[in-house]
GROMACS .gro file of C-alpha atoms in nm:
model
  144
    1ILE     CA    1   8.537   9.170   8.663
    2LEU     CA    2   8.808   9.158   8.910
    3SER     CA    3   8.646   9.092   9.243
    4SER     CA    4   8.314   8.896   9.087
    5LEU     CA    5   8.401   8.670   8.820
    6LYS     CA    6   8.646   8.441   8.984
    7ASP     CA    7   8.605   8.264   8.700
    8GLU     CA    8   8.748   8.438   8.432
    9HIS     CA    9   9.055   8.385   8.269
   10GLU     CA   10   9.289   8.615   8.510
   11ASN     CA   11   9.413   8.823   8.203
   12VAL     CA   12   9.101   8.862   8.145
   13ARG     CA   13   9.094   9.005   8.519
   14SER     CA   14   9.424   9.146   8.510
   15ARG     CA   15   9.323   9.350   8.234
   16SER     CA   16   8.906   9.528   8.395
   17GLY     CA   17   9.165   9.534   8.702
   18LEU     CA   18   9.426   9.774   8.506
   19MET     CA   19   9.150   9.903   8.293
   20LEU     CA   20   9.031  10.021   8.656
   21LYS     CA   21   9.262  10.131   8.777
   22GLN     CA   22   9.395  10.385   8.458
   23ASN     CA   23   8.980  10.483   8.490
   24ILE     CA   24   9.017  10.633   8.854
   25LYS     CA   25   9.327  10.791   8.766
   26ASP     CA   26   9.144  10.991   8.474
   27SER     CA   27   8.862  11.021   8.598
   28TYR     CA   28   8.787  10.953   9.019
   29VAL     CA   29   8.732  11.292   9.118
   30ARG     CA   30   8.428  11.284   8.851
   31MET     CA   31   8.310  10.999   8.964
   32ASP     CA   32   7.952  10.999   9.141
   33PRO     CA   33   7.988  10.924   9.535
   34ALA     CA   34   7.770  10.588   9.505
   35SER     CA   35   7.999  10.539   9.238
   36ARG     CA   36   8.313  10.554   9.382
   37GLU     CA   37   8.178  10.426   9.716
   38TYR     CA   38   8.068  10.047   9.492
   39ILE     CA   39   8.446  10.055   9.385
   40LYS     CA   40   8.550  10.030   9.702
   41GLN     CA   41   8.402   9.775   9.817
   42GLN     CA   42   8.431   9.576   9.479
   43VAL     CA   43   8.802   9.655   9.472
   44PHE     CA   44   8.833   9.594   9.911
   45SER     CA   45   8.635   9.257   9.840
   46ALA     CA   46   8.954   9.079   9.661
   47ILE     CA   47   9.206   9.195   9.845
   48GLY     CA   48   9.220   8.809   9.978
   49ASP     CA   49   9.198   8.680   9.645
   50ASP     CA   50   9.350   8.394   9.587
   51SER     CA   51   9.650   8.411   9.360
   52GLN     CA   52   9.874   8.653   9.420
   53ASP     CA   53   9.872   8.843   9.095
   54MET     CA   54   9.515   9.003   9.098
   55ARG     CA   55   9.634   9.013   9.538
   56LYS     CA   56   9.835   9.265   9.371
   57ILE     CA   57   9.674   9.446   9.108
   58VAL     CA   58   9.381   9.518   9.355
   59SER     CA   59   9.641   9.672   9.595
   60THR     CA   60   9.733   9.876   9.311
   61VAL     CA   61   9.375  10.040   9.239
   62ILE     CA   62   9.325  10.032   9.633
   63THR     CA   63   9.680  10.267   9.698
   64THR     CA   64   9.547  10.453   9.391
   65ILE     CA   65   9.256  10.510   9.578
   66ALA     CA   66   9.441  10.591   9.838
   67GLU     CA   67   9.640  10.890   9.602
   68LYS     CA   68   9.290  11.078   9.470
   69GLU     CA   69   9.086  11.048   9.796
   70LYS     CA   70   9.402  11.138  10.006
   71LEU     CA   71   9.411  10.956  10.325
   72GLU     CA   72   9.237  11.223  10.559
   73GLY     CA   73   8.955  11.065  10.433
   74TRP     CA   74   9.175  10.689  10.507
   75GLN     CA   75   9.127  10.639  10.847
   76ASN     CA   76   8.840  10.377  10.845
   77HIS     CA   77   9.022  10.197  10.513
   78LEU     CA   78   9.394  10.174  10.640
   79GLN     CA   79   9.187  10.014  10.981
   80TYR     CA   80   9.086   9.771  10.812
   81LEU     CA   81   9.319   9.677  10.579
   82ILE     CA   82   9.606   9.689  10.920
   83SER     CA   83   9.295   9.442  11.088
   84LEU     CA   84   9.372   9.257  10.812
   85LEU     CA   85   9.716   9.164  10.971
   86ASP     CA   86   9.598   8.943  11.166
   87ASN     CA   87   9.390   8.767  10.941
   88PRO     CA   88   9.408   8.395  11.010
   89ASN     CA   89   9.439   8.430  10.592
   90PRO     CA   90   9.741   8.447  10.474
   91HIS     CA   91   9.581   8.592  10.132
   92PHE     CA   92   9.433   8.932  10.284
   93VAL     CA   93   9.785   8.891  10.502
   94ASP     CA   94   9.915   8.917  10.186
   95GLY     CA   95   9.723   9.120   9.988
   96ALA     CA   96   9.689   9.375  10.330
   97PHE     CA   97  10.034   9.448  10.370
   98ASN     CA   98  10.106   9.447   9.955
   99SER     CA   99   9.840   9.784   9.967
  100LEU     CA  100  10.028   9.925  10.317
  101ALA     CA  101  10.337   9.930  10.166
  102LYS     CA  102  10.226  10.083   9.864
  103ILE     CA  103  10.032  10.342  10.046
  104CYS     CA  104  10.371  10.361  10.235
  105GLU     CA  105  10.586  10.373   9.874
  106ASP     CA  106  10.338  10.689   9.747
  107VAL     CA  107  10.155  10.860   9.996
  108PRO     CA  108  10.444  10.872  10.277
  109ASP     CA  109  10.387  11.229  10.343
  110GLN     CA  110  10.016  11.191  10.461
  111LEU     CA  111  10.082  10.852  10.714
  112ASP     CA  112  10.288  11.098  10.955
  113ALA     CA  113  10.024  11.395  10.907
  114ASP     CA  114   9.797  11.450  11.223
  115ALA     CA  115   9.474  11.506  10.992
  116CYS     CA  116   9.522  11.101  10.904
  117GLY     CA  117   9.571  11.021  11.328
  118ARG     CA  118   9.877  10.938  11.267
  119PRO     CA  119   9.853  10.578  11.131
  120LEU     CA  120  10.254  10.533  11.136
  121ASN     CA  121  10.192  10.478  11.483
  122VAL     CA  122  10.003  10.168  11.449
  123LEU     CA  123  10.231  10.096  11.155
  124ILE     CA  124  10.523  10.092  11.226
  125PRO     CA  125  10.456   9.839  11.502
  126LYS     CA  126  10.260   9.614  11.259
  127PHE     CA  127  10.584   9.564  11.056
  128ILE     CA  128  10.811   9.533  11.337
  129GLN     CA  129  10.550   9.223  11.425
  130PHE     CA  130  10.618   9.022  11.156
  131MET     CA  131  11.065   9.108  11.086
  132LEU     CA  132  11.047   8.749  11.163
  133HIS     CA  133  10.745   8.583  11.016
  134SER     CA  134  10.770   8.257  10.861
  135ASN     CA  135  10.690   8.406  10.519
  136GLU     CA  136  10.957   8.579  10.319
  137ARG     CA  137  10.752   8.798  10.147
  138LEU     CA  138  10.494   8.925  10.458
  139ARG     CA  139  10.930   8.974  10.631
  140ASN     CA  140  11.012   9.145  10.302
  141TYR     CA  141  10.690   9.377  10.312
  142ALA     CA  142  10.773   9.437  10.685
  143LEU     CA  143  11.114   9.530  10.541
  144GLY     CA  144  11.009   9.726  10.252
   0.00000   0.00000   0.00000
């Protein structure tokens, strides 16, 4: 519902995203790998949603998954989020930045770990680029 039914009322989509987040918190480690992969594909496909509220919820779900999986296995996902910062569609940039900002808040110790490839070495220069961006929300993410 969160990623596929874009014509559904936003309240329904929001609730489905929040329920998904709670299910991930409660039972992600017990889910079979195919289900986890499907959830990630669906959530990442919604990162550039037209609705800012939906992008925020998607970012929250992404961060919850990152917390559960640990960032060691997330190099491709982090690279994807970082690559979206250069996307010409501002919704994708906003969704990616929101996700990265939340990951920085929730698992900061993992971002400077060798096991994760030290993503901070890439994130910090990207964040600096956005400090003078014309979009206030993106500047706030960069400074956050």
